[in-house]
Amino acid sequence: MADMSEDGGLRERKKAATREALSVAALRLALERGPENLRVDEIAEAAGVSPRTYNNYFSSREQAIVAAIAAERALRIGVALRARPDEEPLADAVVEAVAGQYGAEPSGEALALLRATPNLRAEFVGTVERIEDPLAAAIADRTGRDDLTNTVLAAMVSAAARVGVKRWIEPAGEGLLVVPRGSLAEHLREALAHVKPALRAADPHR
């Protein structure tokens, strides 16, 4: 009889594989046809699943396309923070973990797609909000404290990171061509510098 934990692990791997197949198909089709000409049922068919299955993973075509571009960075933020050296100050560890995950810029056709499509840019910026829960849990692991502080800090970091990503990817005014100014990592570190004092104050090892 199969071990329950093995069954659970297999289910999670299958879910992750399905999600990845859907997002990869969405991005490929968006690049071929343009996102405005893309339907959810076409993405599902390309990934070999039903539209109903698609809706279990994504609520819009934009979300699926951006999942491929952002490479599910938010899901890895907790792992990235836990991987930072134990002796590293909390403020530096958080900034480097976030910059490390979000500082890698989309390249080539994917970046061009973001530049040309306001809905995709908004979804890309919105992915940053998803770091809150995994980041709060990882901060709690580093501080050894399980209280509201971790949640508030994670919300502050998420908000600052969102500002950094938005300043990098959005046009300076209506109708202007999007030409990112400076590197994404630079914008992130500049924005995150404003929450470093709060992170330092919460660091039990400071």
PDB file of C-alpha atoms in Angstrom, residues 23-104:
ATOM      1  CA  SER A  23       1.362  29.042 -17.802  1.00  0.00           C
ATOM      2  CA  VAL A  24       3.901  27.995 -20.437  1.00  0.00           C
ATOM      3  CA  ALA A  25       1.111  27.413 -22.966  1.00  0.00           C
ATOM      4  CA  ALA A  26      -0.457  30.782 -22.115  1.00  0.00           C
ATOM      5  CA  LEU A  27       2.794  32.661 -22.659  1.00  0.00           C
ATOM      6  CA  ARG A  28       3.583  30.823 -25.889  1.00  0.00           C
ATOM      7  CA  LEU A  29       0.160  31.503 -27.347  1.00  0.00           C
ATOM      8  CA  ALA A  30       0.199  35.123 -26.187  1.00  0.00           C
ATOM      9  CA  LEU A  31       3.502  35.663 -27.974  1.00  0.00           C
ATOM     10  CA  GLU A  32       2.166  33.999 -31.122  1.00  0.00           C
ATOM     11  CA  ARG A  33      -1.252  35.662 -31.287  1.00  0.00           C
ATOM     12  CA  GLY A  34      -1.194  38.587 -28.879  1.00  0.00           C
ATOM     13  CA  PRO A  35      -2.846  38.338 -25.440  1.00  0.00           C
ATOM     14  CA  GLU A  36      -5.974  40.159 -26.575  1.00  0.00           C
ATOM     15  CA  ASN A  37      -6.671  37.371 -29.093  1.00  0.00           C
ATOM     16  CA  LEU A  38      -6.241  34.537 -26.613  1.00  0.00           C
ATOM     17  CA  ARG A  39      -9.064  32.541 -25.015  1.00  0.00           C
ATOM     18  CA  VAL A  40      -8.935  30.438 -21.862  1.00  0.00           C
ATOM     19  CA  ASP A  41     -10.210  27.337 -23.663  1.00  0.00           C
ATOM     20  CA  GLU A  42      -7.329  27.631 -26.157  1.00  0.00           C
ATOM     21  CA  ILE A  43      -4.793  27.715 -23.328  1.00  0.00           C
ATOM     22  CA  ALA A  44      -6.422  24.696 -21.701  1.00  0.00           C
ATOM     23  CA  GLU A  45      -6.439  22.755 -24.980  1.00  0.00           C
ATOM     24  CA  ALA A  46      -2.762  23.555 -25.610  1.00  0.00           C
ATOM     25  CA  ALA A  47      -1.891  22.258 -22.126  1.00  0.00           C
ATOM     26  CA  GLY A  48      -4.012  19.129 -22.564  1.00  0.00           C
ATOM     27  CA  VAL A  49      -6.565  19.898 -19.840  1.00  0.00           C
ATOM     28  CA  SER A  50     -10.166  21.072 -19.657  1.00  0.00           C
ATOM     29  CA  PRO A  51     -11.222  24.721 -19.221  1.00  0.00           C
ATOM     30  CA  ARG A  52     -12.619  23.702 -15.830  1.00  0.00           C
ATOM     31  CA  THR A  53      -9.192  22.468 -14.785  1.00  0.00           C
ATOM     32  CA  TYR A  54      -7.707  25.740 -16.014  1.00  0.00           C
ATOM     33  CA  ASN A  55     -10.056  27.650 -13.718  1.00  0.00           C
ATOM     34  CA  ASN A  56      -8.772  25.650 -10.746  1.00  0.00           C
ATOM     35  CA  TYR A  57      -5.342  27.203 -11.292  1.00  0.00           C
ATOM     36  CA  PHE A  58      -5.865  30.651 -12.808  1.00  0.00           C
ATOM     37  CA  SER A  59      -8.673  33.191 -12.713  1.00  0.00           C
ATOM     38  CA  SER A  60      -7.716  34.975 -15.946  1.00  0.00           C
ATOM     39  CA  ARG A  61      -5.556  34.633 -19.025  1.00  0.00           C
ATOM     40  CA  GLU A  62      -3.368  37.494 -17.733  1.00  0.00           C
ATOM     41  CA  GLN A  63      -2.664  35.595 -14.535  1.00  0.00           C
ATOM     42  CA  ALA A  64      -1.564  32.514 -16.468  1.00  0.00           C
ATOM     43  CA  ILE A  65       0.659  34.489 -18.843  1.00  0.00           C
ATOM     44  CA  VAL A  66       2.354  36.387 -16.034  1.00  0.00           C
ATOM     45  CA  ALA A  67       2.849  33.193 -14.017  1.00  0.00           C
ATOM     46  CA  ALA A  68       5.234  32.076 -16.760  1.00  0.00           C
ATOM     47  CA  ILE A  69       6.969  35.460 -16.961  1.00  0.00           C
ATOM     48  CA  ALA A  70       7.329  35.860 -13.198  1.00  0.00           C
ATOM     49  CA  ALA A  71       8.270  32.179 -12.850  1.00  0.00           C
ATOM     50  CA  GLU A  72       6.268  31.890  -9.617  1.00  0.00           C
ATOM     51  CA  ARG A  73       8.802  34.031  -7.755  1.00  0.00           C
ATOM     52  CA  ALA A  74       6.421  34.725  -4.885  1.00  0.00           C
ATOM     53  CA  LEU A  75       6.221  31.018  -4.092  1.00  0.00           C
ATOM     54  CA  ARG A  76       9.990  30.862  -3.640  1.00  0.00           C
ATOM     55  CA  ILE A  77      10.433  33.915  -1.432  1.00  0.00           C
ATOM     56  CA  GLY A  78      10.242  31.993   1.844  1.00  0.00           C
ATOM     57  CA  VAL A  79      12.824  29.480   0.658  1.00  0.00           C
ATOM     58  CA  ALA A  80      15.090  32.321  -0.463  1.00  0.00           C
ATOM     59  CA  LEU A  81      14.927  34.053   2.937  1.00  0.00           C
ATOM     60  CA  ARG A  82      15.537  30.841   4.875  1.00  0.00           C
ATOM     61  CA  ALA A  83      18.579  30.182   2.687  1.00  0.00           C
ATOM     62  CA  ARG A  84      20.249  33.454   3.704  1.00  0.00           C
ATOM     63  CA  PRO A  85      23.142  33.080   6.224  1.00  0.00           C
ATOM     64  CA  ASP A  86      21.997  32.862   9.859  1.00  0.00           C
ATOM     65  CA  GLU A  87      24.414  35.590  10.912  1.00  0.00           C
ATOM     66  CA  GLU A  88      23.119  38.042   8.302  1.00  0.00           C
ATOM     67  CA  PRO A  89      21.000  40.862   9.787  1.00  0.00           C
ATOM     68  CA  LEU A  90      17.278  40.395   9.169  1.00  0.00           C
ATOM     69  CA  ALA A  91      16.981  43.636   7.167  1.00  0.00           C
ATOM     70  CA  ASP A  92      19.771  42.667   4.789  1.00  0.00           C
ATOM     71  CA  ALA A  93      18.510  39.084   4.476  1.00  0.00           C
ATOM     72  CA  VAL A  94      14.985  40.197   3.558  1.00  0.00           C
ATOM     73  CA  VAL A  95      16.155  42.777   1.019  1.00  0.00           C
ATOM     74  CA  GLU A  96      18.531  40.346  -0.650  1.00  0.00           C
ATOM     75  CA  ALA A  97      15.935  37.563  -0.727  1.00  0.00           C
ATOM     76  CA  VAL A  98      13.337  39.821  -2.348  1.00  0.00           C
ATOM     77  CA  ALA A  99      15.803  41.433  -4.751  1.00  0.00           C
ATOM     78  CA  GLY A 100      17.173  38.011  -5.610  1.00  0.00           C
ATOM     79  CA  GLN A 101      13.750  36.660  -6.566  1.00  0.00           C
ATOM     80  CA  TYR A 102      12.282  39.754  -8.217  1.00  0.00           C
ATOM     81  CA  GLY A 103      15.425  41.473  -9.457  1.00  0.00           C
ATOM     82  CA  ALA A 104      15.822  39.111 -12.402  1.00  0.00           C
TER      83      ALA A 104
END
